[in-house]
């Protein structure tokens, strides 16, 4: 399921209830209500909040260690997950300012062992998630080898897309950045950020370490299975083989204030928060390790983190002087941490100070159920095999994994809001040429044809021709394909018990949930390879082996 963003949660909660804080009311009591789900004898969260640079709330809820009954405290260190990316970006920018790195130099200069992609990838591409470098988390799940993230990334022979053409969240880009920082500085990444960031800013309880178990103030993380809490901590190569950012909620507030006040200097402060651009000039609501969005209550700067049972979010509304950090060790129970932050922020924002969204557009044409149904279904771009599922949702058309569409007339629809995680914030339009075909028109004017997919099941003999073993040196895995009556079964050679059933959706294209397999044929029509795709991997080639 696609997650709702921090900015959406802030707006939804404010629009629903307005400001909850009235004069003389104790906001501490209301923040306590936000965390009322935490039981005293279970894992929980730590929340710190500041207003105009002054910490006005800092409290822990729940246990740091179930076995010893040690309570979470405001000094407990938790794994901050992907919030580390803004620290990686800052470290990189410090070295750019030092003259040891360049934002525009090809990263092969710093990582000569990286394969040649026939495209220039820059440090700025890595920081802005526009590099096209495949995400190692999607590689590891199928790999037959227990490699660290850097090893996996360095052997990828292709990219998801040409650098600068799209936005796609990639942990791999930041794996490479940490390695570049280490090589350019002559120190480990942990040593560099300790000296240049944490010590300088007074973040006394923050460390980037490969051995978080050595910290005496570490809180353990858990996940609830049935009625039992179980340890849920990423270790060794499950977290990429690198370190973890261990911090406290109050230390993360110090970092937020440093970015608000420009403590790291003009260049780093400005660049880390400068919205990225694609090659076509499209401005994105992502900067460098930070989401930077203009919302109805002002500028919102934020990022979340997840490391198995550890969940975190840190965000700020600099124009309103509000800053928050929430760190939890309760697994899925804390998945709504962005909602917690949104509820707390709205305690301080009067309803009459909320600007009307320019994207609040009422559909100009109300379509009948039959008209909606005629345009729903799975569509395919036959040139590259890309799929688009259109569904009906409360009287509107909606793209699965994307946004609700606004109807301009019975054949033309727009996506006025855009979505960073779906087509890189493209505010595209769909123009139906018939009920079975449409053009996707990007906000820059480019047109991409789609036609209704034909899921007619081939005769068994044709499906049998797809059977065989397919190998990828990039993934270090062999997929075994077996035909069924209506599709194929994919097994991993090194883990044959895992069976993934794919159903045919179009000629030579099969799908299971958000995974897609497309078979490739030579000029004679013989299958010689297949491409595998999922949300973080695009068209990874597996060659058929005899």
XYZ file of C-alpha atoms in Angstrom:
546
model
C 0.000 0.000 0.000
C 1.259 3.443 -0.863
C 2.011 5.429 2.279
C 0.405 8.801 2.878
C 2.933 11.623 3.167
C 3.759 13.741 6.202
C 2.426 16.872 4.475
C -0.893 15.169 3.651
C -1.308 14.072 7.259
C -0.680 17.560 8.570
C -3.248 19.035 6.211
C -5.833 16.291 6.711
C -5.745 16.596 10.481
C -5.850 20.383 10.439
C -8.660 20.554 7.924
C -10.650 17.999 9.887
C -10.404 19.604 13.289
C -8.619 22.932 13.054
C -6.243 23.932 15.810
C -6.804 21.901 18.943
C -4.862 24.210 21.249
C -6.944 26.857 22.939
C -5.664 29.566 25.235
C -4.751 28.228 28.649
C -4.953 24.611 27.549
C -2.084 22.271 28.408
C -0.571 20.979 25.165
C 1.449 18.418 27.140
C -1.749 16.632 28.062
C -2.838 16.562 24.443
C 0.529 15.218 23.280
C 0.196 12.521 25.929
C -3.092 11.578 24.284
C -1.322 11.108 20.946
C 0.826 8.432 22.595
C -1.917 6.954 24.778
C -1.668 3.702 22.766
C 1.705 2.964 24.401
C 1.457 0.605 27.361
C 3.864 1.064 30.276
C 5.187 -2.515 29.938
C 5.629 -2.456 26.130
C 7.886 -0.667 23.611
C 6.911 2.864 22.687
C 8.243 6.239 21.552
C 10.195 9.333 22.513
C 8.871 12.697 21.347
C 10.676 16.049 21.421
C 9.187 19.349 20.272
C 10.566 22.865 20.030
C 9.062 26.285 19.351
C 11.297 29.118 18.145
C 14.408 27.145 19.076
C 13.315 26.339 22.611
C 12.480 22.758 23.580
C 8.984 22.843 25.023
C 8.329 19.111 25.230
C 10.567 16.055 25.613
C 9.094 12.839 26.941
C 9.473 9.063 26.638
C 6.700 6.457 26.665
C 7.131 2.721 27.181
C 10.091 0.363 27.579
C 13.595 0.356 26.114
C 14.124 -3.300 27.027
C 11.265 -5.710 27.679
C 13.446 -8.355 29.306
C 15.036 -6.028 31.877
C 11.971 -3.726 32.130
C 14.238 -0.732 31.518
C 12.126 2.267 30.589
C 12.618 4.423 27.552
C 14.077 7.790 28.516
C 14.777 11.018 26.699
C 18.421 9.894 26.620
C 17.672 6.533 24.998
C 19.490 6.033 21.682
C 17.439 4.550 18.848
C 18.274 3.708 15.245
C 17.136 6.703 13.169
C 16.906 4.691 9.928
C 16.783 6.727 6.733
C 16.818 10.073 8.500
C 20.581 9.497 8.291
C 20.402 10.589 4.643
C 20.366 14.284 5.496
C 23.552 13.783 7.535
C 25.160 11.955 4.617
C 24.175 14.828 2.330
C 25.577 17.403 4.763
C 28.874 15.501 5.066
C 29.129 15.356 1.280
C 28.430 19.067 0.942
C 31.065 19.914 3.557
C 33.643 18.094 1.424
C 32.393 19.950 -1.657
C 32.927 23.193 0.242
C 36.390 21.943 1.259
C 37.231 21.442 -2.420
C 37.678 17.672 -2.061
C 34.523 16.774 -3.996
C 32.524 18.294 -6.839
C 28.761 18.156 -7.296
C 29.102 17.848 -11.060
C 32.037 15.435 -11.493
C 31.284 11.907 -12.688
C 31.311 9.640 -9.641
C 33.527 7.162 -11.486
C 36.372 9.516 -10.556
C 35.769 8.601 -6.924
C 34.556 5.027 -7.528
C 36.573 3.749 -10.515
C 35.388 0.170 -9.931
C 31.782 1.150 -10.666
C 30.661 -0.275 -14.051
C 30.488 2.026 -17.053
C 26.833 2.939 -17.665
C 27.453 5.176 -20.700
C 25.881 7.956 -18.657
C 27.448 10.542 -16.396
C 26.311 10.110 -12.800
C 27.153 12.973 -10.442
C 27.237 13.286 -6.685
C 24.212 15.548 -6.958
C 22.303 12.794 -8.766
C 23.029 10.472 -5.842
C 21.910 13.007 -3.229
C 18.662 13.835 -5.030
C 17.608 10.227 -5.876
C 17.817 10.989 -9.585
C 20.824 8.768 -10.379
C 18.921 5.689 -11.554
C 21.145 3.478 -9.379
C 19.233 0.344 -8.391
C 18.141 0.065 -4.760
C 20.097 -2.672 -3.010
C 17.094 -3.689 -0.881
C 15.359 -4.989 -4.004
C 18.501 -6.872 -5.027
C 19.182 -8.549 -1.702
C 15.755 -10.148 -1.463
C 16.570 -12.383 -4.461
C 20.339 -12.728 -4.239
C 21.933 -16.094 -3.530
C 24.856 -14.360 -1.803
C 25.082 -12.622 1.561
C 26.868 -9.511 0.293
C 26.978 -6.089 1.856
C 25.150 -3.250 0.124
C 28.274 -1.667 -1.382
C 29.308 -4.957 -3.011
C 25.831 -5.408 -4.490
C 25.670 -1.880 -5.849
C 29.138 -1.939 -7.388
C 28.326 -4.966 -9.535
C 25.148 -3.584 -11.138
C 25.713 -3.406 -14.893
C 22.729 -1.177 -15.662
C 20.607 1.628 -14.218
C 16.868 1.921 -13.661
C 16.852 5.015 -15.904
C 19.290 7.599 -17.320
C 20.489 9.991 -14.586
C 18.326 13.060 -14.136
C 15.391 11.682 -16.113
C 13.315 10.480 -13.155
C 13.140 10.483 -9.357
C 13.230 7.146 -7.540
C 14.150 6.677 -3.901
C 17.408 4.732 -3.799
C 19.192 3.662 -0.635
C 22.056 2.619 -2.902
C 22.841 6.221 -3.817
C 23.515 6.973 -0.182
C 25.593 3.807 0.242
C 27.845 5.166 -2.508
C 27.886 8.632 -0.943
C 29.107 7.275 2.404
C 31.910 5.461 0.609
C 32.821 8.608 -1.338
C 32.919 10.650 1.887
C 35.230 8.082 3.478
C 37.607 8.014 0.514
C 37.704 11.779 0.063
C 38.180 12.545 3.771
C 40.585 9.733 4.586
C 38.394 8.786 7.555
C 35.538 6.395 8.086
C 32.163 7.973 7.484
C 31.371 7.631 11.199
C 34.558 9.425 12.219
C 33.959 12.248 9.755
C 30.389 13.029 10.808
C 31.294 12.705 14.482
C 33.972 15.377 14.162
C 32.403 17.695 11.589
C 28.731 17.420 12.561
C 27.801 15.814 15.883
C 30.624 17.211 18.045
C 30.406 20.634 16.439
C 26.665 20.925 17.034
C 26.659 19.475 20.539
C 24.739 16.306 19.596
C 26.322 14.472 22.496
C 24.232 11.306 22.311
C 24.428 10.819 18.537
C 26.818 8.388 16.859
C 27.119 6.656 13.501
C 28.383 3.244 14.468
C 28.784 -0.267 13.099
C 28.347 -1.573 16.640
C 25.178 -0.050 18.113
C 25.077 -2.871 20.664
C 28.062 -1.203 22.357
C 26.018 1.856 23.345
C 24.962 1.666 26.990
C 21.901 3.839 26.339
C 20.630 1.826 23.347
C 16.941 0.980 23.307
C 16.085 -2.327 21.674
C 13.419 -2.522 18.976
C 10.509 -4.944 18.786
C 7.694 -6.166 16.575
C 4.492 -7.682 17.911
C 3.760 -11.182 16.570
C 0.358 -12.276 17.766
C 0.346 -11.364 21.444
C 4.126 -11.570 21.862
C 6.771 -8.906 21.369
C 9.865 -10.135 19.498
C 13.209 -8.438 18.905
C 13.273 -6.671 15.515
C 16.733 -5.222 14.897
C 18.633 -5.132 11.608
C 22.134 -6.540 11.901
C 25.139 -6.992 9.609
C 24.213 -7.265 5.917
C 20.487 -7.060 6.607
C 21.102 -3.359 7.159
C 23.526 -3.191 4.253
C 26.703 -4.041 6.126
C 27.253 -0.415 7.117
C 26.548 1.420 10.324
C 23.482 2.894 11.932
C 22.719 6.424 13.061
C 21.956 6.075 16.756
C 20.445 9.211 18.200
C 17.886 10.712 20.548
C 14.826 12.790 19.754
C 16.298 15.813 21.509
C 19.564 15.569 19.543
C 17.578 15.491 16.312
C 15.947 18.765 17.356
C 19.448 20.251 17.616
C 20.033 19.194 14.018
C 16.726 20.690 12.885
C 17.617 23.995 14.505
C 21.064 23.951 12.905
C 19.488 23.744 9.462
C 16.942 26.432 10.318
C 19.603 28.804 11.682
C 22.326 28.146 9.104
C 24.819 26.853 11.671
C 26.565 24.702 9.040
C 27.237 27.726 6.847
C 25.470 29.298 3.917
C 26.517 26.790 1.248
C 25.585 23.606 3.095
C 22.391 25.075 4.551
C 21.178 26.372 1.204
C 22.165 23.418 -0.935
C 20.837 20.678 1.333
C 17.393 22.325 1.194
C 17.400 23.365 -2.476
C 14.710 21.504 -4.440
C 16.092 19.126 -7.036
C 15.382 19.425 -10.759
C 15.052 16.809 -13.464
C 16.793 17.201 -16.817
C 13.568 18.617 -18.278
C 13.504 21.386 -15.666
C 10.744 19.922 -13.486
C 11.221 21.030 -9.867
C 10.777 18.263 -7.292
C 9.644 18.421 -3.654
C 12.881 16.684 -2.628
C 16.223 18.296 -1.952
C 19.252 16.389 -0.614
C 18.278 13.890 2.066
C 15.187 15.973 2.822
C 11.672 16.381 1.519
C 11.031 20.114 1.108
C 7.426 20.943 0.312
C 5.247 24.018 0.242
C 1.991 23.099 1.932
C -1.091 24.947 3.129
C 0.535 25.806 6.472
C 3.853 26.922 4.995
C 7.179 25.335 4.163
C 7.558 21.766 5.461
C 10.994 20.109 5.724
C 11.013 16.484 6.817
C 12.186 12.904 6.477
C 11.208 9.575 7.988
C 13.183 6.501 8.913
C 12.541 2.796 9.382
C 14.992 0.087 10.448
C 12.927 -3.010 11.193
C 11.318 -2.293 14.585
C 12.780 1.220 14.827
C 10.540 3.949 13.363
C 11.294 7.661 13.285
C 10.298 10.967 11.762
C 11.729 14.448 12.067
C 10.193 17.539 10.577
C 9.886 21.275 10.904
C 7.772 24.191 9.807
C 10.530 26.834 9.829
C 8.201 29.739 9.055
C 6.259 28.908 12.220
C 9.274 28.042 14.373
C 8.007 24.488 14.964
C 10.285 21.446 15.016
C 9.584 17.852 16.023
C 11.381 14.529 16.306
C 9.710 11.226 17.128
C 11.685 8.009 17.624
C 9.976 4.693 18.350
C 10.964 1.090 19.019
C 7.521 -0.512 18.654
C 7.573 -1.710 15.035
C 4.300 -1.536 13.113
C 2.549 -0.075 16.144
C 4.489 3.132 15.359
C 3.900 3.118 11.600
C 1.641 6.148 12.100
C 4.475 8.282 13.452
C 3.944 10.854 10.708
C 0.304 11.092 11.806
C 1.485 11.629 15.389
C 3.685 14.512 14.218
C 0.843 15.991 12.171
C -1.531 15.908 15.140
C 1.043 17.596 17.363
C 1.861 20.308 14.823
C -1.797 21.166 14.429
C -2.060 21.966 18.122
C -0.202 25.175 17.269
C -1.740 26.175 13.908
C -5.003 28.181 13.885
C -7.458 27.026 11.255
C -7.808 30.534 9.837
C -4.109 30.535 8.921
C -4.428 27.623 6.503
C -4.216 28.599 2.851
C -6.536 26.933 0.365
C -4.749 24.343 -1.747
C -4.442 25.232 -5.420
C -4.992 21.532 -6.144
C -8.497 21.406 -4.674
C -10.256 21.034 -8.015
C -13.761 19.627 -8.361
C -14.189 17.373 -11.397
C -15.842 19.427 -14.134
C -17.724 16.425 -15.511
C -19.450 13.790 -13.415
C -19.151 10.449 -15.164
C -21.740 7.699 -14.969
C -20.760 4.328 -13.478
C -20.779 2.829 -16.988
C -18.531 5.586 -18.335
C -16.087 5.036 -15.475
C -16.103 1.270 -15.885
C -15.398 1.533 -19.608
C -12.094 3.238 -18.892
C -10.861 1.034 -16.049
C -8.502 -1.882 -16.442
C -4.858 -2.663 -17.121
C -3.097 -0.778 -19.916
C 0.337 -1.381 -21.420
C 2.973 0.622 -23.249
C 3.977 -1.961 -25.826
C 7.293 -0.250 -26.539
C 8.795 -0.881 -23.109
C 6.256 -3.098 -21.337
C 5.310 -0.516 -18.693
C 1.910 -1.176 -17.124
C -0.742 1.199 -15.761
C -3.769 -0.005 -13.787
C -6.759 2.356 -13.799
C -9.520 1.788 -11.236
C -12.699 3.512 -10.116
C -12.701 5.122 -6.671
C -15.747 6.954 -5.269
C -16.914 8.181 -8.647
C -13.444 9.111 -9.880
C -10.804 7.392 -11.956
C -7.624 6.586 -10.105
C -4.264 5.163 -11.134
C -3.240 2.278 -8.911
C -0.256 3.445 -6.874
C -0.869 7.031 -7.969
C -3.454 9.768 -7.502
C -7.131 10.397 -8.130
C -7.728 11.914 -11.550
C -9.811 15.001 -12.297
C -12.239 14.611 -15.211
C -12.059 17.488 -17.697
C -14.603 15.814 -19.970
C -15.568 12.224 -20.692
C -12.277 11.479 -22.484
C -9.760 13.808 -20.838
C -8.416 13.567 -17.310
C -5.756 15.426 -15.368
C -3.511 14.713 -12.411
C -3.225 18.253 -11.027
C -1.420 17.452 -7.805
C 1.354 15.140 -8.938
C 3.069 12.614 -6.711
C 6.822 12.358 -6.208
C 6.684 8.589 -5.773
C 4.599 8.115 -8.929
C 6.123 9.379 -12.159
C 8.318 11.932 -10.391
C 5.601 14.496 -9.555
C 4.400 14.638 -13.156
C 1.117 16.580 -13.340
C 0.206 14.615 -16.441
C -3.020 14.287 -18.417
C -4.696 11.251 -19.955
C -6.437 11.613 -23.305
C -8.552 8.592 -24.190
C -8.595 7.918 -27.915
C -11.076 5.104 -27.290
C -12.062 3.018 -24.281
C -9.113 0.771 -25.133
C -6.356 3.316 -25.742
C -5.088 6.610 -24.363
C -2.148 8.996 -24.533
C -0.339 10.020 -21.375
C 0.723 13.628 -21.855
C 3.411 14.789 -19.441
C 3.389 18.283 -17.959
C 6.249 19.083 -20.354
C 4.190 17.920 -23.348
C 5.671 14.487 -24.086
C 3.196 11.822 -25.241
C 3.270 8.115 -24.363
C 0.753 5.684 -25.907
C -0.990 2.999 -23.846
C -3.439 0.341 -25.009
C -5.633 -2.033 -23.076
C -3.683 -5.130 -22.097
C -4.767 -8.436 -23.622
C -4.646 -11.152 -20.977
C -5.719 -13.945 -23.282
C -4.012 -17.094 -22.050
C -1.708 -18.690 -24.630
C -2.061 -22.358 -25.444
C -0.099 -24.624 -23.046
C 2.555 -25.329 -25.674
C 3.357 -21.615 -25.937
C 3.662 -21.236 -22.177
C 5.936 -24.296 -22.113
C 8.384 -22.460 -24.367
C 8.948 -19.940 -21.571
C 10.141 -22.609 -19.149
C 13.776 -22.794 -18.158
C 16.437 -21.230 -15.968
C 17.242 -17.515 -16.235
C 20.410 -16.087 -14.713
C 21.443 -12.599 -13.602
C 25.029 -11.824 -12.618
C 23.845 -8.467 -11.256
C 21.465 -10.074 -8.788
C 23.579 -13.241 -8.359
C 20.526 -15.405 -8.756
C 18.879 -17.944 -11.052
C 15.106 -17.882 -11.564
C 13.485 -21.158 -12.552
C 10.344 -20.639 -14.651
C 7.634 -23.302 -14.799
C 4.431 -22.987 -16.832
C 0.961 -23.351 -15.296
C -2.503 -23.368 -16.843
C -2.847 -19.580 -16.571
C 0.659 -18.243 -16.108
C 4.041 -19.150 -14.693
C 5.641 -20.050 -11.371
C 8.969 -18.436 -10.526
C 11.309 -20.223 -8.108
C 14.699 -19.186 -6.818
C 17.276 -21.896 -7.505
C 18.946 -21.301 -4.130
C 15.589 -21.185 -2.294
C 13.234 -23.492 -4.216
C 10.592 -23.450 -1.492
C 9.772 -19.851 -2.488
C 7.164 -19.992 -5.243
C 5.882 -16.799 -6.850
C 2.796 -17.250 -9.082
C 2.672 -14.785 -11.992
C -0.463 -14.342 -14.097
C -0.353 -13.324 -17.732
C -1.527 -9.753 -18.340
C -0.358 -9.244 -21.924
C 1.666 -11.098 -24.519
C 4.944 -12.150 -22.830
C 4.163 -9.986 -19.754
C 3.283 -11.533 -16.395
C 2.478 -9.887 -13.084
C 2.308 -10.754 -9.403
C 1.273 -7.867 -7.157
C 3.820 -5.129 -7.915
C 6.313 -7.441 -9.611
C 6.455 -7.806 -13.391
C 8.235 -10.244 -15.683
C 8.564 -9.570 -19.413
C 10.032 -12.187 -21.762
C 12.300 -11.055 -24.603
C 12.492 -12.737 -28.004
C 15.040 -12.652 -30.814
C 14.156 -11.988 -34.454
C 13.109 -15.610 -34.915
C 10.682 -15.377 -32.000
C 12.772 -17.511 -29.667
C 12.821 -16.453 -25.993
C 16.385 -15.611 -24.961
C 15.902 -13.576 -21.773
C 13.440 -11.982 -19.417
C 13.257 -8.648 -17.610
C 12.250 -8.451 -13.962
C 10.837 -5.261 -12.415
C 9.488 -4.183 -9.032
C 9.024 -0.728 -7.452
C 12.799 -0.278 -6.889
C 14.233 -2.330 -9.779
C 13.495 -1.657 -13.430
C 13.982 -4.211 -16.196
C 16.770 -6.275 -14.652
C 17.842 -8.706 -17.361
C 17.952 -12.454 -16.718
C 19.470 -14.455 -19.592
C 18.046 -17.879 -20.386
C 20.607 -20.607 -19.842
C 20.419 -23.961 -21.609
